[in-house]
PDB file of C-alpha atoms in Angstrom:
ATOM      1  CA  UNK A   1     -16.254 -87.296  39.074  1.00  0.00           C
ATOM      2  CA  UNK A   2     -16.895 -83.797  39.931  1.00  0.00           C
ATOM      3  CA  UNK A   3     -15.636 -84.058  43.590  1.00  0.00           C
ATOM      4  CA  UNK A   4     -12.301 -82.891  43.532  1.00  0.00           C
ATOM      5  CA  UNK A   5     -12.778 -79.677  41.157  1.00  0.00           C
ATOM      6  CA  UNK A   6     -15.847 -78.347  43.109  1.00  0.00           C
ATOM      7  CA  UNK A   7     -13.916 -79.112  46.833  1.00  0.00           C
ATOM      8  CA  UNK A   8     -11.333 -76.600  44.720  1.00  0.00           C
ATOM      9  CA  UNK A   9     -13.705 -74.458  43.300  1.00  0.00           C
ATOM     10  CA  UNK A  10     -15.354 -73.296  46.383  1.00  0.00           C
ATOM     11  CA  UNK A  11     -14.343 -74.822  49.347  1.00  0.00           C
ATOM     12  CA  UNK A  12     -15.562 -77.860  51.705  1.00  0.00           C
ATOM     13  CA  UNK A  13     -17.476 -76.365  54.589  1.00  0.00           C
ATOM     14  CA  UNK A  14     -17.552 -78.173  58.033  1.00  0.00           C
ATOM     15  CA  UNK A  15     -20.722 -80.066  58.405  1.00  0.00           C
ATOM     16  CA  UNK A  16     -23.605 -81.251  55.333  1.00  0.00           C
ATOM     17  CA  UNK A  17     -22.373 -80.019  52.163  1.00  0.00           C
ATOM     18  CA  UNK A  18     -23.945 -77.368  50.197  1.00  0.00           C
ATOM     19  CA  UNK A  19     -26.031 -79.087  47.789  1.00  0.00           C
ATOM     20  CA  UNK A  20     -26.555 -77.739  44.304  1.00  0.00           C
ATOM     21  CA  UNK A  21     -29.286 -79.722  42.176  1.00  0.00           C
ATOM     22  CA  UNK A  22     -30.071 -79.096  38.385  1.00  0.00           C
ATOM     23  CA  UNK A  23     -33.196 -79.865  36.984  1.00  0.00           C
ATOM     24  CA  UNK A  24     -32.709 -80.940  33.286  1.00  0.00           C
ATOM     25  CA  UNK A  25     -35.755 -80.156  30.778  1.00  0.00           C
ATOM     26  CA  UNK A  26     -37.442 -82.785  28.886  1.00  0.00           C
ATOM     27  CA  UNK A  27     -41.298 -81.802  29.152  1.00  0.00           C
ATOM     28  CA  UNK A  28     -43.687 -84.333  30.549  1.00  0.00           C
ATOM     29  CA  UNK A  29     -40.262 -86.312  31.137  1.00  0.00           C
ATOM     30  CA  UNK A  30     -39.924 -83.593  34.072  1.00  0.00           C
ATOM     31  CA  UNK A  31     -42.843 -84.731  36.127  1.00  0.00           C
ATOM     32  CA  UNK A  32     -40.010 -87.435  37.877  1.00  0.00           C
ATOM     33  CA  UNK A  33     -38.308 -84.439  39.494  1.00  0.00           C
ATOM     34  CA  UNK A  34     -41.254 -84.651  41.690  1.00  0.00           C
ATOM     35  CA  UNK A  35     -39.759 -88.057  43.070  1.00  0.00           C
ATOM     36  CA  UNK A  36     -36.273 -86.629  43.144  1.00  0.00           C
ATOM     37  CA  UNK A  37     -37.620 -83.414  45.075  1.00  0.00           C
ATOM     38  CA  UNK A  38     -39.459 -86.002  47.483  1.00  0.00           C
ATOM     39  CA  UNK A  39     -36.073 -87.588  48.367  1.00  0.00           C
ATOM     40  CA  UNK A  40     -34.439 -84.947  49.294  1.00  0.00           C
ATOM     41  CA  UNK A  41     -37.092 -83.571  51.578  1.00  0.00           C
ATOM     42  CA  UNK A  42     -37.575 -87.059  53.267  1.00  0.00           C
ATOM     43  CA  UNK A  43     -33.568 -86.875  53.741  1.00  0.00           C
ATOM     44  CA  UNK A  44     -34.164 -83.498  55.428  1.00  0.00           C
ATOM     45  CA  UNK A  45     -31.481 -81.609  52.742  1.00  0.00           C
ATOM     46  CA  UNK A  46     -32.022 -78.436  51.678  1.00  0.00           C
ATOM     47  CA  UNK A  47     -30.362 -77.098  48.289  1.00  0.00           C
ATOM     48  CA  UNK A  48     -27.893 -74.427  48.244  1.00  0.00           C
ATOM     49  CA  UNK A  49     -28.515 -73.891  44.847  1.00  0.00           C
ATOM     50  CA  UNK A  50     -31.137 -74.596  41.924  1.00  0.00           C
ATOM     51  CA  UNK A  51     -30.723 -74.304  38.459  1.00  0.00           C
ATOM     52  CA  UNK A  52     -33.607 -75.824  35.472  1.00  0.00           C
ATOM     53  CA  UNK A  53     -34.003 -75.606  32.004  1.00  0.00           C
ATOM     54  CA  UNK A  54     -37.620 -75.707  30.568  1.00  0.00           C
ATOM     55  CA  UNK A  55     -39.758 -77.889  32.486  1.00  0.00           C
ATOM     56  CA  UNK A  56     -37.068 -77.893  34.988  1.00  0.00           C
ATOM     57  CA  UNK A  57     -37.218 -74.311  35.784  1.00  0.00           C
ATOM     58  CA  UNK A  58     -41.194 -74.736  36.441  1.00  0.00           C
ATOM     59  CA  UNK A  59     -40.333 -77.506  38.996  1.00  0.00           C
ATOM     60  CA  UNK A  60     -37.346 -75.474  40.393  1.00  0.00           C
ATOM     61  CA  UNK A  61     -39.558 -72.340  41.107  1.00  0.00           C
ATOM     62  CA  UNK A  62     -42.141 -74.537  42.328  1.00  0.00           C
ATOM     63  CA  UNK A  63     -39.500 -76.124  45.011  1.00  0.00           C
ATOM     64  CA  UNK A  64     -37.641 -72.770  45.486  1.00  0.00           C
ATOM     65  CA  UNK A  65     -41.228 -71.018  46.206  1.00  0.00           C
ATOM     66  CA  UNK A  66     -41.579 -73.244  49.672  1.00  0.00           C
ATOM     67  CA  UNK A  67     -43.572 -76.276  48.016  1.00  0.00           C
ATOM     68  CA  UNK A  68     -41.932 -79.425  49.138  1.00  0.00           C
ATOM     69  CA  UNK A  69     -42.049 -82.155  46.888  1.00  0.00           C
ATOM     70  CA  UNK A  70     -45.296 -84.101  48.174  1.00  0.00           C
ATOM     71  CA  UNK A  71     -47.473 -80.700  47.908  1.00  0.00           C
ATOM     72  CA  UNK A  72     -45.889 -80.622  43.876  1.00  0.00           C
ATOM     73  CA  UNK A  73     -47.299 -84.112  43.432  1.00  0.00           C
ATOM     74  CA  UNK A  74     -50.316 -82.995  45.128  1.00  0.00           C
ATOM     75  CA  UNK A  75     -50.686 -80.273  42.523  1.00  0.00           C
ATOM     76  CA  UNK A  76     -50.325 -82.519  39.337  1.00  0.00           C
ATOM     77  CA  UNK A  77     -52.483 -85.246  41.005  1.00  0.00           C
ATOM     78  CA  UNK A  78     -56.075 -82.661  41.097  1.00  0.00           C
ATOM     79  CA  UNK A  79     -54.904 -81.616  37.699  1.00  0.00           C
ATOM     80  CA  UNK A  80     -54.949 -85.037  36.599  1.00  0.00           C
ATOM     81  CA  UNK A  81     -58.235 -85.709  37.511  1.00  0.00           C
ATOM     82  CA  UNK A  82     -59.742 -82.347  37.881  1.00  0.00           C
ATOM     83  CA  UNK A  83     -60.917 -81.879  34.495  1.00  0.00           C
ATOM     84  CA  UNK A  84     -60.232 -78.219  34.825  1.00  0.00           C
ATOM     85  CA  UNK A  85     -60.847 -76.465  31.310  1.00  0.00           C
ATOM     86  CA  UNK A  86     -58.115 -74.707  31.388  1.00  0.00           C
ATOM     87  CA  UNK A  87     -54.747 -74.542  29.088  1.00  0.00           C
ATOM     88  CA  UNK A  88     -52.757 -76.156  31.982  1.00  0.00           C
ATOM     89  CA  UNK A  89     -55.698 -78.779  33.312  1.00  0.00           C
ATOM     90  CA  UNK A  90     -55.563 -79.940  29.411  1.00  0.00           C
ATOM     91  CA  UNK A  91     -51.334 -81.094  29.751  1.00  0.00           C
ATOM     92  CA  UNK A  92     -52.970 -83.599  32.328  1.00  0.00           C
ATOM     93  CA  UNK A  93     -55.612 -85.026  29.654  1.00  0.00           C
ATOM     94  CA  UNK A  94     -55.229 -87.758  26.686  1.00  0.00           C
ATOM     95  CA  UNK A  95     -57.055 -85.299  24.677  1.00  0.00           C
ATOM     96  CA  UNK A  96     -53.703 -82.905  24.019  1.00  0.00           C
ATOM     97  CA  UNK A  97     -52.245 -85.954  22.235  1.00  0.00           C
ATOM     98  CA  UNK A  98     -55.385 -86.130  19.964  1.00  0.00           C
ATOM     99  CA  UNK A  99     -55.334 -82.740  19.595  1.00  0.00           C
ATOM    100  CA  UNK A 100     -51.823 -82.782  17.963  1.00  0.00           C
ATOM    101  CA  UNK A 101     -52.918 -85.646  16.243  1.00  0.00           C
ATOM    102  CA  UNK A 102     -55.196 -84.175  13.911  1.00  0.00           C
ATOM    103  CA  UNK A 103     -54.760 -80.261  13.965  1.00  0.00           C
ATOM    104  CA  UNK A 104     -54.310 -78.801  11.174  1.00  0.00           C
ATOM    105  CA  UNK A 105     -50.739 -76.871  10.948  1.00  0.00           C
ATOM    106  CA  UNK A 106     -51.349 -73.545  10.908  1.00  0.00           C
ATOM    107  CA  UNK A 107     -48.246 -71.805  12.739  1.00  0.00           C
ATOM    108  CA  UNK A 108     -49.258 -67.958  12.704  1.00  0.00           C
ATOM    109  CA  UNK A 109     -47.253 -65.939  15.065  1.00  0.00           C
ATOM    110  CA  UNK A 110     -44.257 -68.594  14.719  1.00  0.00           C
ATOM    111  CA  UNK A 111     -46.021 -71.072  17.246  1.00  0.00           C
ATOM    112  CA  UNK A 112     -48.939 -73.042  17.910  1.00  0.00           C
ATOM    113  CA  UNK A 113     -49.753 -72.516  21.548  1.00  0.00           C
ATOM    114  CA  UNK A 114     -49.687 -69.443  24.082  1.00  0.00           C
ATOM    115  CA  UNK A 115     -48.635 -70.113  27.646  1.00  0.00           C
ATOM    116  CA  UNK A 116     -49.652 -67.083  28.989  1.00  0.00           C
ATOM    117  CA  UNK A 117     -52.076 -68.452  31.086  1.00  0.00           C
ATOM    118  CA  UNK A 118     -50.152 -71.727  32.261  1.00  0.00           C
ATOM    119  CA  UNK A 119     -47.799 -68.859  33.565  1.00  0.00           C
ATOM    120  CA  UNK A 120     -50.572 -66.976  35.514  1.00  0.00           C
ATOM    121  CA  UNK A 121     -51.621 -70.252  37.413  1.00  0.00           C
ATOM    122  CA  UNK A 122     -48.291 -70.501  38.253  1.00  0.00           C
ATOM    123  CA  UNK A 123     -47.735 -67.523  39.660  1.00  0.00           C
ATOM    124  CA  UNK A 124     -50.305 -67.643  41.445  1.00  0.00           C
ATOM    125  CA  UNK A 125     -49.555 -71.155  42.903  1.00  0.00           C
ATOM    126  CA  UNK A 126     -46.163 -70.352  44.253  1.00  0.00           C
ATOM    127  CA  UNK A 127     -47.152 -66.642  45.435  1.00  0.00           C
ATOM    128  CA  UNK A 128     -43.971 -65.047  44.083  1.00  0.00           C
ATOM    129  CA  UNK A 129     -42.861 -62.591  41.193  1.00  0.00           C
ATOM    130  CA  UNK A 130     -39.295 -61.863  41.259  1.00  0.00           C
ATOM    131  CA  UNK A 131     -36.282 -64.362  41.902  1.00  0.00           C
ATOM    132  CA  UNK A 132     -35.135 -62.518  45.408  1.00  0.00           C
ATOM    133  CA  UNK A 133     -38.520 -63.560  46.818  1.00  0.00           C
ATOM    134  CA  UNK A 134     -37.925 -67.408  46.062  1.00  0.00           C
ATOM    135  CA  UNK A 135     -36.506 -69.165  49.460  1.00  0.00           C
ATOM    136  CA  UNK A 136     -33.660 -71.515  47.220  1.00  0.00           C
ATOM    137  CA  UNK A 137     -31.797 -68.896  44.483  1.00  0.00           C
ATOM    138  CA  UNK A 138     -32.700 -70.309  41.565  1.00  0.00           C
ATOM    139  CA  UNK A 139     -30.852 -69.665  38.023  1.00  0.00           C
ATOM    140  CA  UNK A 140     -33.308 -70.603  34.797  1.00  0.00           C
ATOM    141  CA  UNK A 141     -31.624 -71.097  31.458  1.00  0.00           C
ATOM    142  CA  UNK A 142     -33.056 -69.643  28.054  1.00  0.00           C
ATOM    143  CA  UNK A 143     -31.478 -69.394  24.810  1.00  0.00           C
ATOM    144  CA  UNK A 144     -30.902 -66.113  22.708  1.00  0.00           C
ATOM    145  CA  UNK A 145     -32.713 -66.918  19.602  1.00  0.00           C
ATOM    146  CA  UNK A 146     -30.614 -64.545  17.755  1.00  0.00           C
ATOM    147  CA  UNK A 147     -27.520 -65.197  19.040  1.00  0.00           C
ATOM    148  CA  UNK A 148     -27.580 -68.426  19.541  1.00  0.00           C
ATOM    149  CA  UNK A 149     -26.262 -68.158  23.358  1.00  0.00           C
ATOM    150  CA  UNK A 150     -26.950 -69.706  26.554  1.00  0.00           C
ATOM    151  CA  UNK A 151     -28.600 -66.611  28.554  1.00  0.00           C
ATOM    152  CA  UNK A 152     -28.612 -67.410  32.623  1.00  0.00           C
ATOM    153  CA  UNK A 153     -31.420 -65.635  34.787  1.00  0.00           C
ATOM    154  CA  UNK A 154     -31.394 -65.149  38.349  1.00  0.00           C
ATOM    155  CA  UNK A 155     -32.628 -61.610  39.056  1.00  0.00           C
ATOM    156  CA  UNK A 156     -35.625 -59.667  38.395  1.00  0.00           C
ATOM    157  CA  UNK A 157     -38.955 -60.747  37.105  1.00  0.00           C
ATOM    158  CA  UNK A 158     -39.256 -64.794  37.643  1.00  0.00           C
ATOM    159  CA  UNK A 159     -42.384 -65.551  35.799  1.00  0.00           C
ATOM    160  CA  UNK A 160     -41.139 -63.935  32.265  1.00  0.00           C
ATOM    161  CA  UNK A 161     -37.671 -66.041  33.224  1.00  0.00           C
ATOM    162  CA  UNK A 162     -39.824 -69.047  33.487  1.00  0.00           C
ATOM    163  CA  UNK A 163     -42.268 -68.947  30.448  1.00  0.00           C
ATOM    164  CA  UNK A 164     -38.533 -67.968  28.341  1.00  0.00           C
ATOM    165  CA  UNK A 165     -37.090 -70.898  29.280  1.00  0.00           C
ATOM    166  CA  UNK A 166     -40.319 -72.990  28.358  1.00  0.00           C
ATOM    167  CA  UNK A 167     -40.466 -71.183  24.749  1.00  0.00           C
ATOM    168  CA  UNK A 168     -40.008 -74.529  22.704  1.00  0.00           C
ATOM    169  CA  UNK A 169     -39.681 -72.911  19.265  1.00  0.00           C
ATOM    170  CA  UNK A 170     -42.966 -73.787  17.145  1.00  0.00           C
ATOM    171  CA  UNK A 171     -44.977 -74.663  19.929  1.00  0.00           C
ATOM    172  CA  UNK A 172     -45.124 -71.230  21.964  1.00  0.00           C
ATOM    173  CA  UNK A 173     -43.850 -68.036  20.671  1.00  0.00           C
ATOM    174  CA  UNK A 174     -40.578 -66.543  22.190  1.00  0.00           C
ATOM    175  CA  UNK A 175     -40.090 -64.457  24.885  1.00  0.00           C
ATOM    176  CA  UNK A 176     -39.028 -60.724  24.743  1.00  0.00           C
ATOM    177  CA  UNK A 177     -37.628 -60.361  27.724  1.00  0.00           C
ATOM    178  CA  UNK A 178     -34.030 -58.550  29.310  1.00  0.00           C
ATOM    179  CA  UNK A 179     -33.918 -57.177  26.081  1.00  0.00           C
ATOM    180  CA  UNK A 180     -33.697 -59.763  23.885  1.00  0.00           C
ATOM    181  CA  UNK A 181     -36.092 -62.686  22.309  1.00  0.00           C
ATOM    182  CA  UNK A 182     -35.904 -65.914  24.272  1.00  0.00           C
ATOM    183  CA  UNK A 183     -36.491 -69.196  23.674  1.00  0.00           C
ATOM    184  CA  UNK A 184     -36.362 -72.872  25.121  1.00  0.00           C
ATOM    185  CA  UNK A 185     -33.161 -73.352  27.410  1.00  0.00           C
ATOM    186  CA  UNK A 186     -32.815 -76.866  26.520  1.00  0.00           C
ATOM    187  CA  UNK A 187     -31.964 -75.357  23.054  1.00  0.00           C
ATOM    188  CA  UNK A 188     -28.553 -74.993  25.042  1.00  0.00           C
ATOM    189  CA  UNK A 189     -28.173 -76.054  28.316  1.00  0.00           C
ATOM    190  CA  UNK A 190     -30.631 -79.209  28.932  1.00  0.00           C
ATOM    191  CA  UNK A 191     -29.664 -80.644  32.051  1.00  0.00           C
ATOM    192  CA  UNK A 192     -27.504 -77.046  33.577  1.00  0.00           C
ATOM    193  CA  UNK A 193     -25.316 -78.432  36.216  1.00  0.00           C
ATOM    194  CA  UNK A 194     -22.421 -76.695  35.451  1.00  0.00           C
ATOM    195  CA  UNK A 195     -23.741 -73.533  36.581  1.00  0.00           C
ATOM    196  CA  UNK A 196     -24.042 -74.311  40.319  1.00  0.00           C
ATOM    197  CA  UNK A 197     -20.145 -75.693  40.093  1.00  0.00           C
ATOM    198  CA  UNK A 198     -18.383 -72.683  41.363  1.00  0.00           C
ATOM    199  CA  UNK A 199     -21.128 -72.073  44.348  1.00  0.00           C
ATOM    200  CA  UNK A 200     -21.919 -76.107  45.902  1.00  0.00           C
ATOM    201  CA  UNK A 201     -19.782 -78.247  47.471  1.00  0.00           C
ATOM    202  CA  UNK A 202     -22.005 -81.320  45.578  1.00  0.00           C
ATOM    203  CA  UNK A 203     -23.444 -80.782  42.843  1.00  0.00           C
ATOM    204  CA  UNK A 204     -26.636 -82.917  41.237  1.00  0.00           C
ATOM    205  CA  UNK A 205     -28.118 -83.677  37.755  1.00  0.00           C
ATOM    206  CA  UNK A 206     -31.437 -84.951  36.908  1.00  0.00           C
ATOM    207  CA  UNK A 207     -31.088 -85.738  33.493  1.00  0.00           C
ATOM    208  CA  UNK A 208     -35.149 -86.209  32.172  1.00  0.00           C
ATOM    209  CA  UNK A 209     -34.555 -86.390  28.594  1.00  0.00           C
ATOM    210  CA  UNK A 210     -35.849 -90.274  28.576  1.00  0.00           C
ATOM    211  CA  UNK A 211     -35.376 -92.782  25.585  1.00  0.00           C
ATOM    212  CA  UNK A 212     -37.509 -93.459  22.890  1.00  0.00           C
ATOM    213  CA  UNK A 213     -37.977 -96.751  20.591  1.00  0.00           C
ATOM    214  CA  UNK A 214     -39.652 -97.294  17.153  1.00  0.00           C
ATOM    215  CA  UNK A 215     -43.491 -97.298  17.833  1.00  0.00           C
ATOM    216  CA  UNK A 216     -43.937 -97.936  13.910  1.00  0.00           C
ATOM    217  CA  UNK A 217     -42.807 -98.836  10.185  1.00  0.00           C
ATOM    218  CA  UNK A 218     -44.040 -95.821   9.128  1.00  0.00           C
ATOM    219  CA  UNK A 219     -41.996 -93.674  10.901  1.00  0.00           C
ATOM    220  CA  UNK A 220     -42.778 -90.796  13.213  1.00  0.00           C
ATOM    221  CA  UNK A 221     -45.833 -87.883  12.801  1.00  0.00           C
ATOM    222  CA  UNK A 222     -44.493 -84.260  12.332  1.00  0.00           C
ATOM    223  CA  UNK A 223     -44.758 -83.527  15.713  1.00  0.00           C
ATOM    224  CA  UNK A 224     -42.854 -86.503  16.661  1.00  0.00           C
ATOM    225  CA  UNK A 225     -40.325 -86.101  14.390  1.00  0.00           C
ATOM    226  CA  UNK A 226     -39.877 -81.838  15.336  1.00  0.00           C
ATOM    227  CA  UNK A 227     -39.762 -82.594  19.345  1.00  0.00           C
ATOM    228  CA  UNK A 228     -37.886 -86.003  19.216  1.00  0.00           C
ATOM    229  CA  UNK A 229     -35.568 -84.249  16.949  1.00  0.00           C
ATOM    230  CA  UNK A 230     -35.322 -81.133  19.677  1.00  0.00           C
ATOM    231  CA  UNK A 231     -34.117 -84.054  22.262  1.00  0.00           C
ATOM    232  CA  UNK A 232     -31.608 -86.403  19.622  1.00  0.00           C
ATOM    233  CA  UNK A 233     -29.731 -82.747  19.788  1.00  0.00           C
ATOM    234  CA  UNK A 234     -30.593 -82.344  23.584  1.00  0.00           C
ATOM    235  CA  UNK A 235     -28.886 -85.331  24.510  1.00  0.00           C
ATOM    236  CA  UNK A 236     -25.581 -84.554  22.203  1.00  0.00           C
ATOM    237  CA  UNK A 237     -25.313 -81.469  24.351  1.00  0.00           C
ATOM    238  CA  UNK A 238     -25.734 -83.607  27.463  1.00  0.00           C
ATOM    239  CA  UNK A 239     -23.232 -86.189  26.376  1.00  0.00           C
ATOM    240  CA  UNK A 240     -20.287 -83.511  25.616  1.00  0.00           C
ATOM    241  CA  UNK A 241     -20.856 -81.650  29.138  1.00  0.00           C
ATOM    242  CA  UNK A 242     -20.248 -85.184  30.835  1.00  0.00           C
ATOM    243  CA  UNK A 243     -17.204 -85.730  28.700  1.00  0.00           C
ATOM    244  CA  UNK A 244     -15.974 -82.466  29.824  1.00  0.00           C
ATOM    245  CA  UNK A 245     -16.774 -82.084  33.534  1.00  0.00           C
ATOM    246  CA  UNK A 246     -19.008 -84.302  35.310  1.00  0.00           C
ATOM    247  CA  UNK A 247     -21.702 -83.974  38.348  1.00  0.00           C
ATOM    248  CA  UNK A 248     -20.900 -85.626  41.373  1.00  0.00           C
ATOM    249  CA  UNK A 249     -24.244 -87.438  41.487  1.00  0.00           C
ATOM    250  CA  UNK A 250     -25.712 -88.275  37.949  1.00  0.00           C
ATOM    251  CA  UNK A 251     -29.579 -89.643  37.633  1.00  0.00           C
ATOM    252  CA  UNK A 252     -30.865 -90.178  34.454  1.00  0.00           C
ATOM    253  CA  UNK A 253     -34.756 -91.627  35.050  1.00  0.00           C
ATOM    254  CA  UNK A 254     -35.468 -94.639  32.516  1.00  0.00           C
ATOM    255  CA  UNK A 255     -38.313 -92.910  31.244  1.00  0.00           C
ATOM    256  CA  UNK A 256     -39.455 -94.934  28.187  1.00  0.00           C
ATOM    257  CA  UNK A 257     -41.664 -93.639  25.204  1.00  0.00           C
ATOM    258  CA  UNK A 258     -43.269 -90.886  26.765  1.00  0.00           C
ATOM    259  CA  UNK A 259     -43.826 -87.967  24.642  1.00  0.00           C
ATOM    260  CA  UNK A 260     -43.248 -83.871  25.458  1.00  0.00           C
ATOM    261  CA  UNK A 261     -46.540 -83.262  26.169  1.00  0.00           C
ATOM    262  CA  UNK A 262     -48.208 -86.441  27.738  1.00  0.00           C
ATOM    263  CA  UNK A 263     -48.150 -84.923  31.029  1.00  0.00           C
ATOM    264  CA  UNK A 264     -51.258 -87.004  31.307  1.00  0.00           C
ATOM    265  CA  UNK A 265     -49.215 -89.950  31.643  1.00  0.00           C
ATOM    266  CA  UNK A 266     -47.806 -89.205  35.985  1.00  0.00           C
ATOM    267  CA  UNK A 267     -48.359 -92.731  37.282  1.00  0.00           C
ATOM    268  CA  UNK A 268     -46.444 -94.083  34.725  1.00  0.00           C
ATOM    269  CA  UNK A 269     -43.721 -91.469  34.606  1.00  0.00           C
ATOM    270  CA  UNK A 270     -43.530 -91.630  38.665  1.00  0.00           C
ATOM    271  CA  UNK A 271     -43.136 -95.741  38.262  1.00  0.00           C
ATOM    272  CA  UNK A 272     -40.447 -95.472  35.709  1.00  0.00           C
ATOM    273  CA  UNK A 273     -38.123 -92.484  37.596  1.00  0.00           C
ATOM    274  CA  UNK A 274     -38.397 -94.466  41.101  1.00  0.00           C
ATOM    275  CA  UNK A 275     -35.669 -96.553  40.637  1.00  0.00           C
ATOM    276  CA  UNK A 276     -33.621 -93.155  39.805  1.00  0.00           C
ATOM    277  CA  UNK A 277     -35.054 -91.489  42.979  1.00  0.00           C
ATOM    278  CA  UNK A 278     -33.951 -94.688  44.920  1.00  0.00           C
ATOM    279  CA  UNK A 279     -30.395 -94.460  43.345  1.00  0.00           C
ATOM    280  CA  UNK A 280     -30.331 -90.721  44.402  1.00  0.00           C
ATOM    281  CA  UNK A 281     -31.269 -91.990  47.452  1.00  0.00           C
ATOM    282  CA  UNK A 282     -28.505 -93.851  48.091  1.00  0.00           C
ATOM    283  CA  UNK A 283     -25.949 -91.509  46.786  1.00  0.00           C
ATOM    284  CA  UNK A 284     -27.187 -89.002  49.124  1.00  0.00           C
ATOM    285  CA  UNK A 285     -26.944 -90.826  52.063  1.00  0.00           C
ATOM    286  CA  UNK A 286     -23.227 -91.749  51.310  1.00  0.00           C
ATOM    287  CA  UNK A 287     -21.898 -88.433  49.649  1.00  0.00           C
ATOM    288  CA  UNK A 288     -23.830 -85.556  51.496  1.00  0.00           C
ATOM    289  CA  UNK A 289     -23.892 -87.961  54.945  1.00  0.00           C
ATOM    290  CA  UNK A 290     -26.942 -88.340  56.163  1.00  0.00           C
TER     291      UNK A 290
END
């Protein structure tokens, strides 16, 4: 456990302990750190620090902005069943599955999607532009696609931060942004813990990179095979971090067979992550005591 280097690192303070809580990327995967976010709002704890990667970072700025975790839920429920026409609405819809299903691959630019406009409706959801405006700091991982490097944001313009650390190579472009081109944080850093070590007291993971099984003999689609392949690396990233230095609370939702982008698929995600978000839960109560 992480307990004794991070009561070294920075110091217990009198009192609740200063939380730190990574959100790991893992696209649709992500939706559970709705039910994590939930928990610790119903346990009245506010995070010192946030860190995400990919999908994570979206739900981090979300929290960070203000929104609690029932209002995020709120916000992917009317996208579920709003039928909004609009690049985000369609995450919440079968039809992005079918749509990768039959498209023809035609990659252009280097990718196959812009998420220009997923980033405007975000902005304008959480009503904030630049990481000192955000209530919780927040750092947001990207990767350096030429220099293969983890590259940490916390200051200046949040929304280019955000839709960097989102870049998954062939499905939206990368990100010039700081100076350099940017691309999917979970390239590097999928679940980034270690970066809140030196300033928490306690220090979090939500690790949403889910399992997959065989669906059939014929082996996976190409768009199976590129994303699944994206997490098989992923999770050797994950698995050397927690062989080196560990978080003092762990969750790892049992999120089975769900696919990047089948953010259409909440209920099911939110059923498979509540055992997690009871397990956090529980470690809460004991470790941060309340």
């Amino acid at each position: 456990m992480l307990a004794s280097s991070l009561l070294a690192a920075c110091g217990k303070l009198p009192g609740k302990p200063r939380i730190g809580l990574a959100l790991g990327g893992g696209g649709a995967k992500g939706l559970a750190h709705v039910l994590m976010l939930e928990v610790f709002d119903e346990l009245a704890l506010v995070p010192h620090r946030l860190s995400g990667t990919s999908i994570g970072a979206v739900m981090g700025a979300l929290y960070a902005s203000g929104l609690g975790g029932r209002a995020i839920r709120d916000l992917i429920d009317s996208l579920t069943v709003s039928g909004a026409e609009n690049w985000f609405g369609s995450l919440f819809s079968e039809e992005i599955t079918r749509w990768f299903d039959f498209i023809e691959l035609k990659l252009g630019e280097g990718a196959l999607a812009d998420s220009s406009a997923f980033i405007r409706f975000l902005g304008e959801t959480i009503g904030r532009s630049d990481f000192d405006e955000l209530k919780i700091p927040l750092k947001v991982v990207a990767a350096d696609f030429w220099s293969r490097e983890q590259v940490m944001l916390e200051r200046g313009p949040l929304l280019p931060a955000i839709k960097a650390s989102t870049a998954m190579p062939g499905l939206f472009e990368p990100v010039h942004h700081a100076g350099r081109l940017l691309v999917d944080g979970g390239l590097v850093n999928p679940v980034p813990y270690d970066l809140l070590v030196e300033e928490c007291d306690l220090v979090v993971a939500v690790d949403v990179l889910g399992v997959r099984t065989p669906e059939s003999a014929d082996g996976p689609g190409f768009f199976e095979a590129t994303f699944n392949t994206f997490q098989i690396m992923q999770n050797s990233i994950v698995q050397e971090k927690l062989a080196r230095i560990s978080p003092d609370i762990y969750i790892k939702p049992a999120i089975e067979n769900v696919r990047v982008l089948e953010f259409y698929k909440a209920d099911t995600i939110y059923n498979q992550a509540t055992p997690a978000a009871d397990k956090l839960r529980t470690a809460l109560r004991r470790q941060a005591g309340v």
